[in-house]
Amino acid sequence: MAFRVLSRGASQQQQQLKLLSDLLIRSFSSGPKNVGFIGLGNMGGPMASNLMAKGHKLHVFDISKDAKDSLQAKGAVPYDNVAELAKASDFVVTMLPNNDIVANTYETIIDGGGIKNQTIFIDSSTIDPNVAKAVQKKVKAAGATFVDAPVSGGVPGAKNATLTFMVGGSTEEYQAVKELLEGMGKKITHCGGYGMGQAAKVCNNMMLGISMCGLAECMNLAIRLGLDPKVFADIVNASTGRSWASEVNNPVPGIIATAPAANGYAGGFATGLITKDLGIASAVATSSNSPIPLGALTHQIYRTLMAKGLANKDFSVVYDFIKNNENK
């Protein structure tokens, strides 16, 4: 009996090694690949377009017909069913808004028979690391491969293929997806095991929210003290206060022509999304017994902006909120 158990375990290990070997061989093979892309929003649409520009054949799905039509006009094949899309794809990238939609999408793919044992699923959404781990287990049990690979770089990074990908999975799985991700990004980093890509992204976005609130507060104070906002912005960017928010997305209108602040805070990274990400950070901080006083305060500030109907505005709109909030 012991020999049988050992043999069965060895057989399963051999099968897993063969699957990983097949994945690596296929990922490094030259020529275009069949890539499914689910979620064609402000980030997903440009990311899918960049893959098409690299010569890959795209199979696309979105609840928005306009989003699908836009990619179809560039040569993609649209689908009304995510399971059918997965069946036609060697790689499937998902770029979706939240935990529930990600989990439900993968349930639909699995229940609809969309899993092939050589398919590699890549989730680039920003979700709870524990949800990513749960999805990975279900996809693996169904016979396929799943890695979490959230991104940083915003809409400009998605459009210019300069995103940073944070990958959670085995070393072999990271190597299997790296080349494909390089068609959409500039820096592809292996963060560790399953869920670690999401852990890195959640911590990064909490820092992003904190820094934007800090910049907005300091810009408002500087202006009220009589400083020229452009002069102060130049000082910040040449000093220790420099950040991505100050260099790329200054929240004061008239400082950076390409920033959402110059366009009524339209586009960019929505307040609703940063609020969602800060909520994830709060949840995982609680589960890991980690104090996040600044993260919690930032989350509350953005929840207030949500309550004021600003969910669809770029998260730099926090400056407009602080500026118009009279000191009592």
XYZ file of N, CA, C and O in Angstrom, residues 172-316:
580
model
N 8.537 28.750 -12.761
C 8.262 28.244 -14.102
C 7.063 28.955 -14.733
O 7.082 29.292 -15.925
N 6.050 29.218 -13.938
C 4.870 29.916 -14.454
C 5.199 31.365 -14.799
O 4.703 31.906 -15.791
N 6.025 31.987 -13.965
C 6.480 33.348 -14.262
C 7.205 33.390 -15.604
O 6.951 34.262 -16.438
N 8.097 32.437 -15.822
C 8.830 32.390 -17.087
C 7.881 32.149 -18.258
O 8.092 32.663 -19.367
N 6.814 31.386 -18.022
C 5.866 31.062 -19.094
C 5.032 32.266 -19.531
O 4.584 32.329 -20.674
N 4.816 33.221 -18.618
C 3.977 34.377 -18.961
C 4.789 35.634 -19.265
O 4.240 36.604 -19.789
N 6.065 35.621 -18.941
C 6.883 36.835 -19.013
C 6.893 37.454 -20.406
O 6.696 38.670 -20.563
N 7.102 36.629 -21.434
C 7.190 37.172 -22.791
C 5.880 37.825 -23.216
O 5.883 38.906 -23.815
N 4.755 37.184 -22.907
C 3.465 37.768 -23.269
C 3.259 39.099 -22.547
O 2.821 40.089 -23.160
N 3.582 39.152 -21.264
C 3.399 40.381 -20.492
C 4.296 41.509 -20.993
O 3.947 42.681 -20.892
N 5.448 41.145 -21.564
C 6.346 42.165 -22.100
C 5.737 42.872 -23.310
O 6.199 43.954 -23.682
N 4.702 42.297 -23.898
C 3.984 42.980 -24.968
C 3.079 44.081 -24.455
O 2.559 44.888 -25.239
N 2.891 44.144 -23.130
C 2.016 45.161 -22.529
C 2.738 46.007 -21.488
O 2.204 47.023 -21.041
N 3.930 45.582 -21.088
C 4.604 46.288 -20.012
C 6.103 46.377 -20.185
O 6.694 45.714 -21.038
N 6.702 47.202 -19.341
C 8.145 47.461 -19.408
C 8.905 46.710 -18.323
O 10.058 46.334 -18.510
N 8.260 46.508 -17.184
C 8.921 45.834 -16.057
C 8.032 44.690 -15.578
O 6.898 44.930 -15.148
N 8.559 43.460 -15.650
C 7.809 42.279 -15.239
C 8.544 41.676 -14.047
O 9.664 41.178 -14.180
N 7.927 41.730 -12.872
C 8.599 41.316 -11.645
C 7.924 40.101 -11.024
O 6.702 40.081 -10.859
N 8.719 39.097 -10.679
C 8.198 37.927 -9.973
C 8.203 38.234 -8.480
O 9.266 38.426 -7.872
N 7.022 38.304 -7.885
C 6.893 38.719 -6.487
C 6.881 37.553 -5.508
O 6.968 37.771 -4.295
N 6.761 36.321 -6.016
C 6.689 35.162 -5.133
C 5.544 34.258 -5.521
O 5.147 34.206 -6.688
N 5.004 33.540 -4.528
C 3.945 32.570 -4.780
C 2.600 33.204 -5.091
O 2.471 34.428 -5.205
N 1.586 32.349 -5.215
C 0.249 32.809 -5.579
C -0.263 33.856 -4.588
O -0.158 33.698 -3.383
N -0.798 34.945 -5.132
C -1.328 36.024 -4.318
C -0.323 37.111 -4.002
O -0.714 38.215 -3.576
N 0.965 36.842 -4.229
C 1.977 37.833 -3.874
C 2.014 39.008 -4.850
O 2.418 40.108 -4.497
N 1.597 38.791 -6.096
C 1.451 39.916 -7.016
C 0.399 40.879 -6.502
O 0.586 42.101 -6.497
N -0.715 40.305 -6.027
C -1.792 41.136 -5.490
C -1.371 41.818 -4.195
O -1.747 42.966 -3.940
N -0.593 41.131 -3.382
C -0.111 41.752 -2.142
C 0.734 42.983 -2.459
O 0.583 44.046 -1.828
N 1.614 42.852 -3.450
C 2.454 43.992 -3.846
C 1.594 45.129 -4.381
O 1.828 46.306 -4.059
N 0.597 44.797 -5.189
C -0.244 45.831 -5.790
C -1.061 46.566 -4.735
O -1.191 47.796 -4.777
N -1.630 45.839 -3.798
C -2.448 46.468 -2.759
C -1.607 47.441 -1.929
O -2.036 48.569 -1.634
N -0.392 47.018 -1.564
C 0.476 47.911 -0.781
C 0.896 49.129 -1.604
O 0.938 50.260 -1.089
N 1.195 48.915 -2.875
C 1.569 50.029 -3.756
C 0.431 51.034 -3.882
O 0.643 52.253 -3.811
N -0.787 50.538 -4.066
C -1.906 51.456 -4.256
C -2.291 52.182 -2.977
O -2.804 53.297 -3.023
N -2.040 51.555 -1.836
C -2.264 52.278 -0.594
C -1.277 53.447 -0.509
O -1.655 54.567 -0.134
N -0.023 53.203 -0.904
C 0.971 54.280 -0.932
C 0.550 55.372 -1.903
O 0.707 56.572 -1.624
N -0.003 54.974 -3.044
C -0.460 55.930 -4.045
C -1.554 56.840 -3.490
O -1.518 58.063 -3.664
N -2.536 56.235 -2.825
C -3.621 57.029 -2.244
C -3.126 57.981 -1.171
O -3.527 59.150 -1.116
N -2.239 57.480 -0.311
C -1.692 58.317 0.758
C -0.913 59.493 0.167
O -1.058 60.643 0.612
N -0.084 59.214 -0.842
C 0.748 60.281 -1.414
C -0.095 61.314 -2.137
O 0.214 62.521 -2.082
N -1.177 60.884 -2.802
C -2.039 61.856 -3.487
C -2.731 62.768 -2.481
O -2.812 63.992 -2.686
N -3.229 62.198 -1.391
C -3.871 63.031 -0.371
C -2.862 63.996 0.248
O -3.176 65.173 0.480
N -1.661 63.504 0.499
C -0.625 64.373 1.070
C -0.253 65.499 0.131
O -0.106 66.659 0.554
N -0.108 65.182 -1.157
C 0.240 66.213 -2.134
C -0.867 67.250 -2.253
O -0.604 68.461 -2.283
N -2.117 66.778 -2.313
C -3.251 67.696 -2.444
C -3.318 68.654 -1.252
O -3.537 69.865 -1.404
N -3.091 68.120 -0.073
C -3.133 68.929 1.145
C -2.023 69.979 1.149
O -2.245 71.149 1.483
N -0.818 69.557 0.730
C 0.315 70.483 0.745
C 0.227 71.529 -0.367
O 0.605 72.693 -0.162
N -0.286 71.129 -1.542
C -0.482 72.105 -2.612
C -1.482 73.167 -2.179
O -1.282 74.371 -2.412
N -2.543 72.746 -1.522
C -3.559 73.697 -1.061
C -2.980 74.656 -0.021
O -3.210 75.867 -0.074
N -2.189 74.103 0.909
C -1.577 74.955 1.933
C -0.615 75.946 1.291
O -0.624 77.144 1.626
N 0.209 75.493 0.366
C 1.179 76.379 -0.281
C 0.490 77.522 -1.004
O 0.917 78.690 -0.923
N -0.602 77.199 -1.702
C -1.340 78.224 -2.445
C -1.974 79.227 -1.489
O -1.933 80.449 -1.714
N -2.532 78.749 -0.378
C -3.151 79.653 0.597
C -2.118 80.530 1.299
O -2.438 81.636 1.755
N -0.880 80.052 1.348
C 0.190 80.848 1.947
C 0.754 81.868 0.968
O 1.594 82.693 1.339
N 0.294 81.802 -0.282
C 0.704 82.787 -1.268
C 1.711 82.313 -2.290
O 2.156 83.089 -3.145
N 2.100 81.036 -2.250
C 3.058 80.510 -3.219
C 2.395 80.295 -4.584
O 1.222 79.911 -4.664
N 3.152 80.534 -5.631
C 2.681 80.205 -6.967
C 2.668 78.679 -7.092
O 3.680 78.027 -6.807
N 1.544 78.074 -7.506
C 1.467 76.602 -7.544
C 2.497 75.952 -8.459
O 3.023 74.878 -8.139
N 2.812 76.590 -9.587
C 3.816 76.017 -10.492
C 5.205 76.066 -9.879
O 5.996 75.132 -10.012
N 5.497 77.159 -9.198
C 6.795 77.280 -8.530
C 6.931 76.216 -7.449
O 7.956 75.521 -7.344
N 5.876 76.060 -6.645
C 5.932 75.067 -5.574
C 6.014 73.649 -6.142
O 6.754 72.804 -5.624
N 5.270 73.381 -7.226
C 5.319 72.055 -7.853
C 6.727 71.741 -8.351
O 7.218 70.608 -8.206
N 7.402 72.728 -8.918
C 8.786 72.533 -9.379
C 9.717 72.232 -8.200
O 10.627 71.400 -8.310
N 9.485 72.915 -7.090
C 10.302 72.692 -5.896
C 10.102 71.257 -5.379
O 11.069 70.549 -5.065
N 8.845 70.835 -5.313
C 8.540 69.478 -4.839
C 9.240 68.439 -5.712
O 9.860 67.491 -5.217
N 9.166 68.629 -7.030
C 9.720 67.642 -7.956
C 11.244 67.642 -8.005
O 11.844 66.716 -8.572
N 11.856 68.670 -7.414
C 13.319 68.717 -7.327
C 13.786 68.475 -5.897
O 14.974 68.642 -5.597
N 12.843 68.064 -5.031
C 13.160 67.926 -3.615
C 12.652 66.593 -3.062
O 12.218 65.723 -3.810
N 12.670 66.493 -1.758
C 12.339 65.229 -1.099
C 10.852 64.891 -1.133
O 10.474 63.764 -0.797
N 10.011 65.829 -1.518
C 8.584 65.550 -1.592
C 8.144 64.913 -2.902
O 6.969 64.618 -3.093
N 9.100 64.690 -3.808
C 8.783 64.176 -5.143
C 8.104 62.807 -5.081
O 8.459 61.946 -4.288
N 7.093 62.598 -5.962
C 6.388 61.319 -6.063
C 5.792 61.203 -7.457
O 5.819 62.156 -8.240
N 5.241 60.035 -7.748
C 4.552 59.855 -9.037
C 3.412 60.858 -9.157
O 3.199 61.436 -10.225
N 2.697 61.071 -8.070
C 1.576 62.008 -8.102
C 2.047 63.405 -8.454
O 1.419 64.106 -9.251
N 3.163 63.844 -7.894
C 3.632 65.204 -8.151
C 4.206 65.352 -9.558
O 4.070 66.392 -10.195
N 4.853 64.301 -10.067
C 5.507 64.385 -11.362
C 4.565 64.151 -12.539
O 4.725 64.763 -13.594
N 3.593 63.252 -12.362
C 2.740 62.829 -13.476
C 1.299 63.288 -13.338
O 0.643 63.604 -14.325
N 0.798 63.347 -12.105
C -0.635 63.570 -11.907
C -0.894 64.640 -10.849
O -1.702 64.446 -9.939
N -0.192 65.767 -10.974
C -0.426 66.842 -10.005
C -1.908 67.215 -10.011
O -2.497 67.428 -11.070
N -2.526 67.298 -8.831
C -3.972 67.503 -8.761
C -4.442 68.933 -8.966
O -5.657 69.196 -9.008
N -3.515 69.878 -9.104
C -3.896 71.286 -9.277
C -4.035 71.591 -10.769
O -3.094 71.382 -11.539
N -5.187 72.069 -11.199
C -5.361 72.403 -12.618
C -4.325 73.425 -13.088
O -3.970 74.343 -12.354
N -3.820 73.220 -14.300
C -2.911 74.185 -14.892
C -1.441 73.896 -14.698
O -0.591 74.630 -15.222
N -1.101 72.837 -13.977
C 0.315 72.534 -13.737
C 0.844 71.514 -14.741
O 1.898 71.702 -15.337
N 0.112 70.422 -14.928
C 0.511 69.392 -15.897
C -0.586 69.268 -16.940
O -1.712 68.867 -16.623
N -0.259 69.602 -18.174
C -1.277 69.660 -19.226
C -1.941 68.319 -19.486
O -3.116 68.268 -19.896
N -1.227 67.208 -19.251
C -1.772 65.883 -19.540
C -2.451 65.224 -18.346
O -2.983 64.124 -18.462
N -2.438 65.889 -17.205
C -3.047 65.313 -16.002
C -4.565 65.474 -16.040
O -5.086 66.432 -16.626
N -5.318 64.560 -15.421
C -6.776 64.691 -15.373
C -7.251 66.018 -14.801
O -8.317 66.501 -15.172
N -6.453 66.631 -13.910
C -6.829 67.920 -13.324
C -7.007 68.984 -14.396
O -7.766 69.943 -14.220
N -6.319 68.817 -15.527
C -6.432 69.782 -16.625
C -7.681 69.558 -17.455
O -7.990 70.352 -18.342
N -8.397 68.474 -17.158
C -9.600 68.126 -17.931
C -10.781 67.847 -17.015
O -11.544 66.904 -17.224
N -10.921 68.677 -15.985
C -12.045 68.511 -15.067
C -12.010 67.207 -14.302
O -13.045 66.692 -13.882
N -10.824 66.647 -14.117
C -10.617 65.380 -13.413
C -11.294 64.204 -14.112
O -11.644 63.200 -13.485
N -11.439 64.299 -15.422
C -12.002 63.199 -16.204
C -10.903 62.197 -16.549
O -9.733 62.559 -16.672
N -11.295 60.934 -16.741
C -10.337 59.897 -17.109
C -9.455 59.522 -15.945
O -9.798 59.706 -14.770
N -8.279 58.991 -16.257
C -7.327 58.630 -15.217
C -7.765 57.437 -14.388
O -8.447 56.535 -14.875
N -7.389 57.448 -13.106
C -7.673 56.359 -12.175
C -8.844 56.802 -11.300
O -8.716 57.702 -10.473
N -9.981 56.159 -11.470
C -11.221 56.614 -10.836
C -11.162 56.563 -9.313
O -10.573 55.651 -8.719
N -11.801 57.532 -8.695
C -11.934 57.563 -7.244
C -12.569 56.281 -6.726
O -12.180 55.759 -5.668
N -13.547 55.764 -7.473
C -14.189 54.520 -7.063
C -13.220 53.363 -6.987
O -13.334 52.486 -6.110
N -12.225 53.336 -7.879
C -11.257 52.242 -7.893
C -10.229 52.363 -6.775
O -9.875 51.367 -6.139
N -9.735 53.574 -6.520
C -8.776 53.717 -5.426
C -9.463 53.427 -4.093
O -8.866 52.846 -3.179
N -10.743 53.790 -3.991
C -11.495 53.492 -2.766
C -11.624 51.987 -2.583
O -11.458 51.462 -1.469
N -11.901 51.271 -3.670
C -11.973 49.806 -3.619
C -10.649 49.206 -3.187
O -10.592 48.320 -2.329
N -9.555 49.703 -3.757
C -8.235 49.175 -3.431
C -7.858 49.453 -1.973
O -7.245 48.611 -1.305
N -8.211 50.631 -1.495
C -7.935 50.958 -0.096
C -8.777 50.096 0.841
O -8.341 49.760 1.948
N -9.966 49.711 0.384
C -10.792 48.794 1.165
C -10.146 47.421 1.266
O -10.176 46.777 2.327
N -9.556 46.962 0.171
C -8.833 45.688 0.192
C -7.649 45.784 1.157
O -7.389 44.867 1.954
N -6.927 46.903 1.087
C -5.784 47.093 1.986
C -6.228 47.043 3.447
O -5.558 46.425 4.290
N -7.351 47.668 3.744
C -7.860 47.653 5.123
C -8.204 46.242 5.567
O -7.920 45.841 6.700
N -8.811 45.465 4.644
C -9.220 44.096 4.980
C -8.007 43.205 5.246
O -7.973 42.452 6.236
N -7.005 43.285 4.372
C -5.837 42.409 4.564
C -4.981 42.895 5.736
O -4.306 42.092 6.384
N -5.020 44.192 6.021
C -4.306 44.703 7.194
C -4.932 44.141 8.473
O -4.232 43.749 9.407
N -6.257 44.081 8.490
C -6.954 43.520 9.649
C -6.630 42.038 9.813
O -6.317 41.571 10.918
N -6.670 41.296 8.706
C -6.432 39.850 8.773
C -4.990 39.525 9.147
O -4.714 38.467 9.705
N -4.056 40.439 8.842
C -2.650 40.203 9.168
C -2.206 40.969 10.419
O -1.021 40.999 10.739
N -3.164 41.596 11.090
C -2.891 42.354 12.320
C -1.827 43.420 12.102
O -0.916 43.605 12.903
N -1.976 44.161 10.966
C -1.004 45.201 10.611
C -1.619 46.587 10.773
O -2.649 46.876 10.153
N -1.035 47.463 11.566
C -1.585 48.811 11.729
C -1.354 49.653 10.476
O -0.242 49.700 9.945
N -2.396 50.309 9.999
C -2.266 51.210 8.842
C -3.029 52.510 9.125
O -4.018 52.822 8.449
N -2.573 53.305 10.076
C -3.312 54.525 10.414
C -3.469 55.480 9.241
O -4.552 56.041 9.036
N -2.419 55.694 8.453
C -2.528 56.599 7.308
C -3.384 55.978 6.203
O -4.171 56.666 5.536
N -3.245 54.680 6.005
C -4.068 54.004 5.009
C -5.535 54.068 5.367
O -6.394 54.291 4.499
N -5.852 53.873 6.631
C -7.246 53.918 7.082
C -7.830 55.318 6.918
O -8.985 55.484 6.488
N -7.052 56.349 7.258
C -7.526 57.722 7.111
C -7.742 58.061 5.637
O -8.741 58.692 5.263
N -6.815 57.629 4.779
C -6.951 57.878 3.345
C -8.190 57.189 2.798
O -8.926 57.761 1.980
N -8.440 55.962 3.258
C -9.642 55.242 2.834
C -10.901 56.024 3.214
O -11.837 56.151 2.417
N -10.912 56.579 4.419
C -12.079 57.346 4.860
C -12.265 58.603 4.018
O -13.393 58.978 3.669
N -11.167 59.260 3.659
C -11.261 60.463 2.819
C -11.891 60.109 1.470
O -12.799 60.806 0.987
N -11.427 59.020 0.861
C -11.980 58.650 -0.445
C -13.405 58.118 -0.349
O -14.198 58.284 -1.291
N -13.746 57.516 0.764
C -15.154 57.123 0.966
C -16.046 58.361 1.028
O -17.183 58.351 0.538
N -15.526 59.422 1.615
C -16.281 60.679 1.660
C -16.485 61.229 0.251
O -17.570 61.699 -0.095
N -15.434 61.172 -0.573
C -15.559 61.625 -1.960
C -16.588 60.787 -2.721
O -17.354 61.315 -3.547
N -16.612 59.492 -2.446
C -17.611 58.617 -3.075
C -19.018 59.066 -2.690
O -19.916 59.142 -3.542
N -19.209 59.379 -1.411
C -20.522 59.797 -0.927
C -20.964 61.108 -1.555
O -22.164 61.398 -1.633
N -20.003 61.890 -2.041
C -20.323 63.161 -2.675
C -20.475 63.026 -4.189
O -20.491 64.020 -4.920
N -20.561 61.798 -4.664
C -20.835 61.560 -6.079
C -19.636 61.684 -6.996
O -19.799 61.911 -8.196
N -18.431 61.519 -6.462
C -17.223 61.724 -7.262
C -16.553 60.407 -7.682
O -15.382 60.393 -8.062
N -17.280 59.318 -7.639
C -16.699 57.995 -7.908
C -16.033 57.894 -9.270
O -15.019 57.204 -9.430
N -16.575 58.572 -10.272
C -16.050 58.456 -11.630
C -14.978 59.487 -11.971
O -14.430 59.476 -13.080
N -14.698 60.381 -11.044
C -13.635 61.361 -11.267
C -12.278 60.749 -10.924
O -12.175 59.851 -10.085
N -11.224 61.242 -11.559
C -9.882 60.783 -11.208
C -9.622 61.042 -9.729
O -10.101 62.037 -9.164
N -8.859 60.150 -9.119
C -8.667 60.246 -7.672
C -7.930 61.511 -7.239
O -7.937 61.873 -6.063
N -7.324 62.234 -8.183
C -6.695 63.508 -7.842
C -7.720 64.589 -7.516
O -7.358 65.666 -7.039
